[in-house]
Amino acid sequence: MNGILTYGIKQKNFRAHQIIYFLILSFLLCLLCVAKLSFPVKIVMALAVLLIAITIDDVFKGLLYLALFTLALPVTFFQVHLVGASNLSIGATDILITLLFFLLIGNRFFQGEIKLHKDFLTVPLLILLFSALLSLVGAVDKRLGILYLLMMFEGFILYSYILTFFKSEEDLKHLLFIYFAIAAFYGIYGLFQFKLGYFPIVGGTDVGLSSGIWANRVTANLTHANSLSGFIVIVLPLMWVCFSRKKILRNILRYFFIAILCFILGVTYSRNGYIAFLVSSFVLAFLYSKKYKKPKMLGVFVLGILVLALGTVRYAPDIFTRLASVRYFQYDAASLGRLMFWRESLKTFAHHPFLGIGISNFVHEPYSLGFLSPHNLYIATLLELGILGAIGLFLLLFRIFHRLIKVYRSDESDFRRRLNVGFIASWVGFLFHNFFDSVWGVVSHT
């Protein structure tokens, strides 16, 4: 396959690309026929594959869009049983990312012009991968660790792939459009789930809905409400800033889905999601008002928060009560559980400071109570990957914010300035959300 692709590129003839693209899409359609999915889902997925194939004739971009699409509506071919009631799904996304990996390798070694890019994030990402590999030495459950390591590697492949084949501002806009489309899908999914308890296309009752004091916590097709709240928190700042002054209809749709996502965030009943949303929204308003010299923006933000607070007290008192319960954490089982996880995890880290206990092996600790993570990304990284992994994570976050702040102070195009403000607010939301959760490192959740 790589030889055919190389020949096609060198001859400036993309017919070879299209043949390979056709074969890959045909293979995916055949897999859909045998996948254990409801008939409506098969029809929707097949139409999506054909639509992307018709509109995008670039094999490199088309396959990435398909991979991102299958993240929103996953196609599972089989499941790997992990621990307890947890399963790891292997599906279309994994197959597509594997294809992306071979395309990267093929272009690097056979074509010689398109290479794996080394940028300011490559080193910390490789440190994280290397520390995860080393942590397997002391892991109790090496099989589980290897599976999670492979999933981490998939994320690195996606990042490298985007760096290699998506270079222009138009490419970035297309990626953002796919990202926002996935967010809109989650919003619609969440509305049906909130009202009916299931999504009509998928059918059946969603197992993610909880029963208890906070019943019907919306999860969309993720396995936990905190995962959905985290996704919404990081996507909302970008949706706010990516507006078009000339395309009124597009702006109306954008505000419509922002409103839906804000509502869905509320009915996740995720307190760390609420706090991260408030903090990231304040950062967005502050940076935008300062960059564009619009001090009234902060006033609008404060007014909006007051209206939101009064509205929840009047029309959604359960949401307000959920957020207000943070004040009484000493009486809250979830908060006390987190404190216990953090305390015991730090004690365990003291006995395994260099290699950690093994990636994803927190669940095997006697105090884990069957949970997959200690509900803090930074402590989880320190515990499972050791000092080297923690260095990789903090170096990654430092370089991200250093670059974002540097770009914020420079003169870029209007689109890039607004996007940069959105990214800063988004990453601030990510930081705060992960003080009380670590769903971003739990594959079965995300």
Short mmCIF file of C-alpha atoms in Angstrom, two decimals:
data_model
loop_
_atom_site.label_atom_id
_atom_site.label_comp_id
_atom_site.label_asym_id
_atom_site.label_seq_id
_atom_site.Cartn_x
_atom_site.Cartn_y
_atom_site.Cartn_z
CA MET A 1 0.00 0.00 0.00
CA ASN A 2 2.81 2.39 0.89
CA GLY A 3 4.47 1.74 -2.47
CA ILE A 4 1.27 2.64 -4.34
CA LEU A 5 0.85 5.80 -2.27
CA THR A 6 4.47 6.77 -2.90
CA TYR A 7 4.12 6.28 -6.63
CA GLY A 8 0.91 8.32 -6.68
CA ILE A 9 2.51 11.24 -4.83
CA LYS A 10 5.68 11.30 -6.89
CA GLN A 11 3.72 11.26 -10.13
CA LYS A 12 1.42 14.01 -8.82
CA ASN A 13 -1.38 11.60 -9.64
CA PHE A 14 -3.87 11.12 -6.82
CA ARG A 15 -5.76 8.32 -8.56
CA ALA A 16 -3.79 5.83 -6.47
CA HIS A 17 -4.94 7.67 -3.33
CA GLN A 18 -8.53 7.41 -4.45
CA ILE A 19 -8.23 3.67 -5.14
CA ILE A 20 -6.79 3.06 -1.68
CA TYR A 21 -9.46 5.32 -0.19
CA PHE A 22 -12.19 3.35 -1.96
CA LEU A 23 -10.81 0.03 -0.72
CA ILE A 24 -10.58 1.29 2.87
CA LEU A 25 -14.12 2.69 2.83
CA SER A 26 -15.43 -0.55 1.31
CA PHE A 27 -13.69 -2.48 4.08
CA LEU A 28 -15.34 -0.25 6.72
CA LEU A 29 -18.77 -0.74 5.15
CA CYS A 30 -18.26 -4.52 5.24
CA LEU A 31 -17.31 -4.31 8.92
CA LEU A 32 -20.46 -2.31 9.60
CA CYS A 33 -22.55 -5.13 8.16
CA VAL A 34 -21.18 -7.63 10.68
CA ALA A 35 -20.91 -5.27 13.67
CA LYS A 36 -23.28 -5.80 16.59
CA LEU A 37 -25.26 -2.63 16.03
CA SER A 38 -28.90 -1.74 15.63
CA PHE A 39 -30.06 -1.39 12.03
CA PRO A 40 -30.61 2.43 12.30
CA VAL A 41 -27.04 2.90 13.56
CA LYS A 42 -25.68 0.87 10.66
CA ILE A 43 -27.62 3.03 8.20
CA VAL A 44 -26.42 6.28 9.81
CA MET A 45 -22.80 5.13 9.90
CA ALA A 46 -22.93 3.89 6.30
CA LEU A 47 -24.40 7.18 5.09
CA ALA A 48 -21.74 9.11 7.02
CA VAL A 49 -18.95 7.04 5.46
CA LEU A 50 -20.36 7.55 1.96
CA LEU A 51 -20.95 11.29 2.56
CA ILE A 52 -17.39 11.86 3.71
CA ALA A 53 -16.10 9.77 0.81
CA ILE A 54 -18.06 11.83 -1.72
CA THR A 55 -17.17 15.26 -0.32
CA ILE A 56 -13.53 14.63 0.62
CA ASP A 57 -11.28 13.07 -1.99
CA ASP A 58 -8.11 13.49 0.09
CA VAL A 59 -7.39 10.13 1.71
CA PHE A 60 -5.30 11.69 4.48
CA LYS A 61 -7.95 14.14 5.64
CA GLY A 62 -10.91 11.87 4.94
CA LEU A 63 -9.65 9.07 7.16
CA LEU A 64 -9.02 11.45 10.06
CA TYR A 65 -12.54 12.88 9.77
CA LEU A 66 -13.91 9.34 9.79
CA ALA A 67 -11.87 8.50 12.89
CA LEU A 68 -13.17 11.58 14.71
CA PHE A 69 -16.72 10.80 13.62
CA THR A 70 -16.51 7.27 15.05
CA LEU A 71 -15.44 8.80 18.37
CA ALA A 72 -18.85 10.48 18.58
CA LEU A 73 -20.89 7.46 17.47
CA PRO A 74 -18.57 4.52 18.15
CA VAL A 75 -18.78 1.26 16.27
CA THR A 76 -17.67 -1.56 18.58
CA PHE A 77 -16.52 -4.85 17.09
CA PHE A 78 -15.57 -6.60 20.32
CA GLN A 79 -14.81 -5.83 23.96
CA VAL A 80 -11.88 -6.71 26.19
CA HIS A 81 -12.86 -7.44 29.76
CA LEU A 82 -10.73 -5.47 32.21
CA VAL A 83 -11.50 -5.52 35.93
CA GLY A 84 -14.79 -5.58 37.78
CA ALA A 85 -17.54 -4.51 35.41
CA SER A 86 -15.26 -2.49 33.15
CA ASN A 87 -14.68 -3.30 29.49
CA LEU A 88 -12.45 -1.79 26.85
CA SER A 89 -14.15 -1.45 23.48
CA ILE A 90 -12.20 -2.12 20.29
CA GLY A 91 -13.89 -0.68 17.23
CA ALA A 92 -13.76 1.37 14.07
CA THR A 93 -11.81 4.22 15.67
CA ASP A 94 -8.95 1.90 16.60
CA ILE A 95 -8.87 0.40 13.09
CA LEU A 96 -8.84 3.84 11.49
CA ILE A 97 -6.08 5.14 13.78
CA THR A 98 -4.04 2.05 12.91
CA LEU A 99 -4.47 2.96 9.23
CA LEU A 100 -3.40 6.52 10.00
CA PHE A 101 -0.27 5.15 11.66
CA PHE A 102 0.70 3.15 8.57
CA LEU A 103 0.06 6.18 6.37
CA LEU A 104 2.45 8.19 8.55
CA ILE A 105 5.12 5.51 8.43
CA GLY A 106 4.66 5.00 4.69
CA ASN A 107 5.04 8.68 3.90
CA ARG A 108 8.10 8.99 6.09
CA PHE A 109 10.08 6.05 4.78
CA PHE A 110 8.89 5.73 1.19
CA GLN A 111 8.16 9.28 0.13
CA GLY A 112 10.74 11.15 2.16
CA GLU A 113 9.12 14.59 2.01
CA ILE A 114 6.25 14.37 4.46
CA LYS A 115 7.78 13.52 7.82
CA LEU A 116 6.67 13.14 11.40
CA HIS A 117 6.95 16.62 12.78
CA LYS A 118 8.83 17.47 15.93
CA ASP A 119 7.32 20.46 17.67
CA PHE A 120 7.24 21.94 21.18
CA LEU A 121 4.94 19.17 22.51
CA THR A 122 6.70 16.14 21.04
CA VAL A 123 9.29 15.79 23.83
CA PRO A 124 6.87 15.89 26.80
CA LEU A 125 4.50 13.52 24.97
CA LEU A 126 7.34 11.06 24.36
CA ILE A 127 8.37 11.36 28.03
CA LEU A 128 4.82 10.42 29.04
CA LEU A 129 4.81 7.44 26.67
CA PHE A 130 8.25 6.29 27.83
CA SER A 131 7.32 6.62 31.51
CA ALA A 132 4.12 4.64 30.88
CA LEU A 133 6.21 1.91 29.23
CA LEU A 134 8.67 1.82 32.15
CA SER A 135 5.82 1.69 34.66
CA LEU A 136 4.84 -1.73 33.31
CA VAL A 137 7.88 -3.17 35.11
CA GLY A 138 6.16 -2.87 38.49
CA ALA A 139 2.57 -3.21 37.30
CA VAL A 140 0.41 -5.87 38.94
CA ASP A 141 -1.83 -6.10 35.87
CA LYS A 142 0.48 -5.81 32.87
CA ARG A 143 -2.27 -6.73 30.40
CA LEU A 144 -4.38 -3.81 31.53
CA GLY A 145 -1.35 -1.51 31.44
CA ILE A 146 -0.42 -2.53 27.90
CA LEU A 147 -3.96 -1.85 26.67
CA TYR A 148 -3.92 1.63 28.17
CA LEU A 149 -0.43 2.26 26.80
CA LEU A 150 -1.70 1.41 23.31
CA MET A 151 -4.56 3.86 23.76
CA MET A 152 -2.08 6.57 24.80
CA PHE A 153 -0.09 5.78 21.67
CA GLU A 154 -3.24 6.20 19.58
CA GLY A 155 -3.56 9.75 20.93
CA PHE A 156 0.05 10.45 19.97
CA ILE A 157 -0.62 9.11 16.46
CA LEU A 158 -3.60 11.46 16.05
CA TYR A 159 -1.51 14.42 17.19
CA SER A 160 1.39 13.58 14.85
CA TYR A 161 -1.00 12.94 11.98
CA ILE A 162 -2.67 16.34 12.35
CA LEU A 163 0.72 18.06 12.49
CA THR A 164 1.80 16.29 9.31
CA PHE A 165 -1.23 16.67 7.05
CA PHE A 166 -3.17 19.67 8.44
CA LYS A 167 -1.10 22.80 7.92
CA SER A 168 -3.23 25.66 6.63
CA GLU A 169 -5.75 27.86 8.39
CA GLU A 170 -8.51 26.27 6.31
CA ASP A 171 -7.47 22.83 7.57
CA LEU A 172 -7.72 24.13 11.13
CA LYS A 173 -11.20 25.49 10.47
CA HIS A 174 -12.30 22.14 9.08
CA LEU A 175 -11.00 20.35 12.18
CA LEU A 176 -12.84 22.80 14.41
CA PHE A 177 -16.01 22.24 12.42
CA ILE A 178 -15.75 18.46 13.00
CA TYR A 179 -15.05 19.13 16.69
CA PHE A 180 -18.11 21.37 17.01
CA ALA A 181 -20.25 18.88 15.08
CA ILE A 182 -19.31 16.19 17.61
CA ALA A 183 -20.21 18.59 20.44
CA ALA A 184 -23.56 19.33 18.79
CA PHE A 185 -24.20 15.59 18.45
CA TYR A 186 -23.48 15.10 22.18
CA GLY A 187 -25.88 17.95 22.94
CA ILE A 188 -28.72 16.40 20.92
CA TYR A 189 -27.93 12.95 22.33
CA GLY A 190 -28.04 14.41 25.85
CA LEU A 191 -31.42 16.09 25.26
CA PHE A 192 -33.01 12.81 24.18
CA GLN A 193 -31.35 11.00 27.05
CA PHE A 194 -32.60 13.59 29.55
CA LYS A 195 -36.16 13.46 28.23
CA LEU A 196 -36.56 9.83 27.15
CA GLY A 197 -33.72 8.00 28.86
CA TYR A 198 -32.25 6.84 25.54
CA PHE A 199 -31.25 8.05 22.08
CA PRO A 200 -33.73 6.84 19.42
CA ILE A 201 -31.11 5.91 16.79
CA VAL A 202 -29.14 3.79 19.23
CA GLY A 203 -32.17 2.34 21.02
CA GLY A 204 -32.33 0.76 24.44
CA THR A 205 -31.80 2.32 27.84
CA ASP A 206 -28.47 3.99 28.50
CA VAL A 207 -26.58 2.29 31.29
CA GLY A 208 -24.86 5.59 32.09
CA LEU A 209 -27.95 6.97 33.78
CA SER A 210 -27.55 6.81 37.55
CA SER A 211 -30.17 6.05 40.16
CA GLY A 212 -30.17 7.77 43.50
CA ILE A 213 -30.33 11.35 44.74
CA TRP A 214 -28.99 12.70 41.45
CA ALA A 215 -30.89 10.42 39.11
CA ASN A 216 -30.78 10.80 35.34
CA ARG A 217 -27.30 12.30 35.16
CA VAL A 218 -26.84 12.78 31.44
CA THR A 219 -23.80 11.02 29.97
CA ALA A 220 -24.52 11.00 26.19
CA ASN A 221 -22.61 7.96 24.89
CA LEU A 222 -19.78 8.31 27.40
CA THR A 223 -19.84 6.10 30.47
CA HIS A 224 -19.83 8.84 33.10
CA ALA A 225 -21.41 12.26 33.49
CA ASN A 226 -18.09 13.77 34.60
CA SER A 227 -16.56 12.76 31.27
CA LEU A 228 -19.30 14.61 29.39
CA SER A 229 -18.98 17.70 31.60
CA GLY A 230 -15.23 17.78 30.96
CA PHE A 231 -15.73 17.63 27.20
CA ILE A 232 -18.32 20.44 27.32
CA VAL A 233 -16.07 22.61 29.48
CA ILE A 234 -13.21 22.50 26.99
CA VAL A 235 -15.33 22.92 23.85
CA LEU A 236 -17.53 25.85 24.97
CA PRO A 237 -14.77 28.53 25.00
CA LEU A 238 -13.80 27.59 21.45
CA MET A 239 -17.42 27.72 20.28
CA TRP A 240 -17.80 31.19 21.81
CA VAL A 241 -14.83 32.72 19.98
CA CYS A 242 -15.17 31.00 16.60
CA PHE A 243 -17.89 33.23 15.20
CA SER A 244 -18.32 34.71 11.74
CA ARG A 245 -19.37 38.35 11.40
CA LYS A 246 -20.83 37.76 7.93
CA LYS A 247 -22.60 34.40 8.30
CA ILE A 248 -25.65 35.16 10.45
CA LEU A 249 -27.28 31.73 10.11
CA ARG A 250 -24.11 30.00 11.23
CA ASN A 251 -23.93 32.26 14.31
CA ILE A 252 -27.56 31.50 15.17
CA LEU A 253 -26.83 27.77 15.02
CA ARG A 254 -23.71 28.27 17.11
CA TYR A 255 -25.61 30.10 19.89
CA PHE A 256 -28.35 27.48 19.71
CA PHE A 257 -25.95 24.62 20.35
CA ILE A 258 -24.04 26.62 22.99
CA ALA A 259 -27.34 26.98 24.87
CA ILE A 260 -28.01 23.23 24.52
CA LEU A 261 -24.53 22.33 25.77
CA CYS A 262 -24.89 24.68 28.76
CA PHE A 263 -28.14 22.94 29.64
CA ILE A 264 -26.57 19.50 29.23
CA LEU A 265 -23.66 20.59 31.43
CA GLY A 266 -26.23 21.47 34.10
CA VAL A 267 -27.95 18.08 34.01
CA THR A 268 -24.67 16.19 34.27
CA TYR A 269 -24.77 17.34 37.91
CA SER A 270 -20.98 17.45 37.80
CA ARG A 271 -19.72 19.89 40.42
CA ASN A 272 -16.18 19.96 39.09
CA GLY A 273 -17.73 20.61 35.67
CA TYR A 274 -19.63 23.60 37.07
CA ILE A 275 -16.54 25.05 38.75
CA ALA A 276 -14.31 24.49 35.72
CA PHE A 277 -16.97 26.13 33.51
CA LEU A 278 -17.16 29.23 35.72
CA VAL A 279 -13.37 29.59 35.89
CA SER A 280 -12.80 29.07 32.15
CA SER A 281 -15.66 31.48 31.32
CA PHE A 282 -14.12 34.17 33.52
CA VAL A 283 -10.70 33.66 31.88
CA LEU A 284 -12.31 33.86 28.44
CA ALA A 285 -14.14 37.10 29.28
CA PHE A 286 -11.05 38.66 30.90
CA LEU A 287 -8.63 37.82 28.08
CA TYR A 288 -11.09 38.77 25.34
CA SER A 289 -11.88 42.12 26.96
CA LYS A 290 -8.19 42.87 27.42
CA LYS A 291 -7.11 41.77 23.93
CA TYR A 292 -9.86 43.67 22.13
CA LYS A 293 -9.99 46.55 24.63
CA LYS A 294 -13.62 45.90 25.57
CA PRO A 295 -13.85 46.32 29.36
CA LYS A 296 -17.63 45.94 29.22
CA MET A 297 -17.07 42.28 28.42
CA LEU A 298 -16.27 41.54 32.07
CA GLY A 299 -19.43 43.33 33.14
CA VAL A 300 -21.47 41.25 30.72
CA PHE A 301 -19.85 38.12 32.11
CA VAL A 302 -20.69 39.02 35.73
CA LEU A 303 -24.25 39.91 34.73
CA GLY A 304 -24.57 36.64 32.84
CA ILE A 305 -23.37 34.65 35.86
CA LEU A 306 -25.89 36.43 38.11
CA VAL A 307 -28.73 35.72 35.67
CA LEU A 308 -27.59 32.09 35.41
CA ALA A 309 -27.45 31.74 39.22
CA LEU A 310 -30.89 33.29 39.71
CA GLY A 311 -32.29 31.18 36.90
CA THR A 312 -31.03 27.94 38.41
CA VAL A 313 -32.39 28.89 41.84
CA ARG A 314 -35.82 29.60 40.34
CA TYR A 315 -36.14 26.99 37.58
CA ALA A 316 -33.50 24.33 38.38
CA PRO A 317 -33.04 24.27 42.16
CA ASP A 318 -31.54 20.77 42.06
CA ILE A 319 -28.62 22.06 39.97
CA PHE A 320 -28.05 24.97 42.37
CA THR A 321 -28.27 22.62 45.34
CA ARG A 322 -25.74 20.30 43.72
CA LEU A 323 -23.24 23.13 43.26
CA ALA A 324 -23.89 24.57 46.73
CA SER A 325 -23.18 21.17 48.30
CA VAL A 326 -19.46 21.87 47.73
CA ARG A 327 -19.57 23.94 50.95
CA TYR A 328 -20.38 20.85 53.00
CA PHE A 329 -17.78 18.52 51.56
CA GLN A 330 -17.09 17.04 55.00
CA TYR A 331 -20.53 15.43 54.85
CA ASP A 332 -20.36 14.35 51.20
CA ALA A 333 -19.38 10.75 50.46
CA ALA A 334 -17.94 11.60 47.01
CA SER A 335 -15.76 14.40 48.42
CA LEU A 336 -14.56 12.29 51.36
CA GLY A 337 -13.80 9.46 48.95
CA ARG A 338 -11.66 11.76 46.83
CA LEU A 339 -9.72 12.98 49.85
CA MET A 340 -9.09 9.39 50.90
CA PHE A 341 -7.93 8.46 47.39
CA TRP A 342 -5.52 11.38 47.28
CA ARG A 343 -4.08 10.73 50.73
CA GLU A 344 -3.58 7.01 50.19
CA SER A 345 -2.25 7.51 46.65
CA LEU A 346 0.47 9.86 47.89
CA LYS A 347 1.43 7.33 50.55
CA THR A 348 1.67 4.62 47.90
CA PHE A 349 3.71 6.91 45.64
CA ALA A 350 6.27 7.28 48.44
CA HIS A 351 6.97 3.54 48.09
CA HIS A 352 7.12 3.60 44.26
CA PRO A 353 8.54 7.05 43.42
CA PHE A 354 10.50 6.25 40.28
CA LEU A 355 8.49 3.83 38.14
CA GLY A 356 5.09 4.19 39.80
CA ILE A 357 2.66 1.31 40.33
CA GLY A 358 1.96 0.88 36.63
CA ILE A 359 -0.24 2.72 34.14
CA SER A 360 -3.97 2.21 34.91
CA ASN A 361 -3.16 -0.01 37.91
CA PHE A 362 -4.77 2.21 40.55
CA VAL A 363 -7.81 -0.06 40.42
CA HIS A 364 -5.77 -2.87 41.99
CA GLU A 365 -4.90 -0.85 45.08
CA PRO A 366 -6.82 -2.06 48.18
CA TYR A 367 -8.23 1.43 48.85
CA SER A 368 -9.47 2.04 45.27
CA LEU A 369 -12.95 0.64 46.09
CA GLY A 370 -13.12 -0.59 42.49
CA PHE A 371 -12.67 2.89 40.97
CA LEU A 372 -10.39 3.19 37.95
CA SER A 373 -8.68 6.43 39.03
CA PRO A 374 -8.08 8.55 42.17
CA HIS A 375 -10.14 11.43 40.71
CA ASN A 376 -7.16 13.72 40.23
CA LEU A 377 -5.16 13.58 37.00
CA TYR A 378 -1.97 14.95 38.57
CA ILE A 379 -1.95 12.57 41.52
CA ALA A 380 -2.94 9.70 39.21
CA THR A 381 0.03 10.44 36.94
CA LEU A 382 2.41 10.68 39.89
CA LEU A 383 1.12 7.44 41.38
CA GLU A 384 0.98 5.32 38.22
CA LEU A 385 3.86 6.71 36.13
CA GLY A 386 6.19 7.94 38.87
CA ILE A 387 8.33 11.07 38.90
CA LEU A 388 9.25 10.83 35.22
CA GLY A 389 5.59 10.70 34.17
CA ALA A 390 4.76 13.68 36.39
CA ILE A 391 7.64 15.63 34.84
CA GLY A 392 6.30 14.79 31.37
CA LEU A 393 2.77 15.95 32.28
CA PHE A 394 3.84 19.22 33.89
CA LEU A 395 6.31 19.94 31.09
CA LEU A 396 3.48 19.35 28.61
CA LEU A 397 1.15 21.77 30.41
CA PHE A 398 3.92 24.35 30.88
CA ARG A 399 4.81 24.33 27.19
CA ILE A 400 1.17 24.57 26.15
CA PHE A 401 0.50 27.64 28.29
CA HIS A 402 3.88 29.21 27.45
CA ARG A 403 3.12 28.96 23.74
CA LEU A 404 -0.48 30.16 24.13
CA ILE A 405 0.53 33.20 26.16
CA LYS A 406 3.31 34.00 23.69
CA VAL A 407 0.85 33.89 20.79
CA TYR A 408 -1.67 35.92 22.82
CA ARG A 409 0.85 38.76 23.11
CA SER A 410 1.77 38.69 19.41
CA ASP A 411 -0.03 40.10 16.39
CA GLU A 412 -1.83 37.38 14.48
CA SER A 413 -4.84 37.28 12.21
CA ASP A 414 -8.19 38.01 13.83
CA PHE A 415 -9.20 34.33 13.61
CA ARG A 416 -6.01 33.13 15.28
CA ARG A 417 -6.24 35.77 18.02
CA ARG A 418 -9.77 34.73 18.91
CA LEU A 419 -8.91 31.04 18.66
CA ASN A 420 -5.90 31.52 20.93
CA VAL A 421 -8.06 33.20 23.61
CA GLY A 422 -10.45 30.27 23.36
CA PHE A 423 -7.64 27.75 23.70
CA ILE A 424 -6.28 29.43 26.85
CA ALA A 425 -9.72 29.39 28.48
CA SER A 426 -10.24 25.80 27.33
CA TRP A 427 -6.98 24.60 28.86
CA VAL A 428 -7.70 26.46 32.10
CA GLY A 429 -10.99 24.56 32.24
CA PHE A 430 -9.05 21.35 31.61
CA LEU A 431 -6.69 22.12 34.51
CA PHE A 432 -9.49 22.79 36.99
CA HIS A 433 -11.62 19.87 35.87
CA ASN A 434 -8.73 17.49 36.45
CA PHE A 435 -8.12 18.66 40.01
CA PHE A 436 -11.17 16.60 40.98
CA ASP A 437 -11.26 14.01 38.22
CA SER A 438 -8.99 12.06 35.93
CA VAL A 439 -11.44 10.83 33.31
CA TRP A 440 -9.07 11.97 30.56
CA GLY A 441 -6.78 9.13 31.52
CA VAL A 442 -9.50 6.49 31.87
CA VAL A 443 -10.01 4.90 28.46
CA SER A 444 -13.28 3.20 29.32
CA HIS A 445 -14.74 6.61 30.19
CA THR A 446 -13.57 8.61 27.19
#
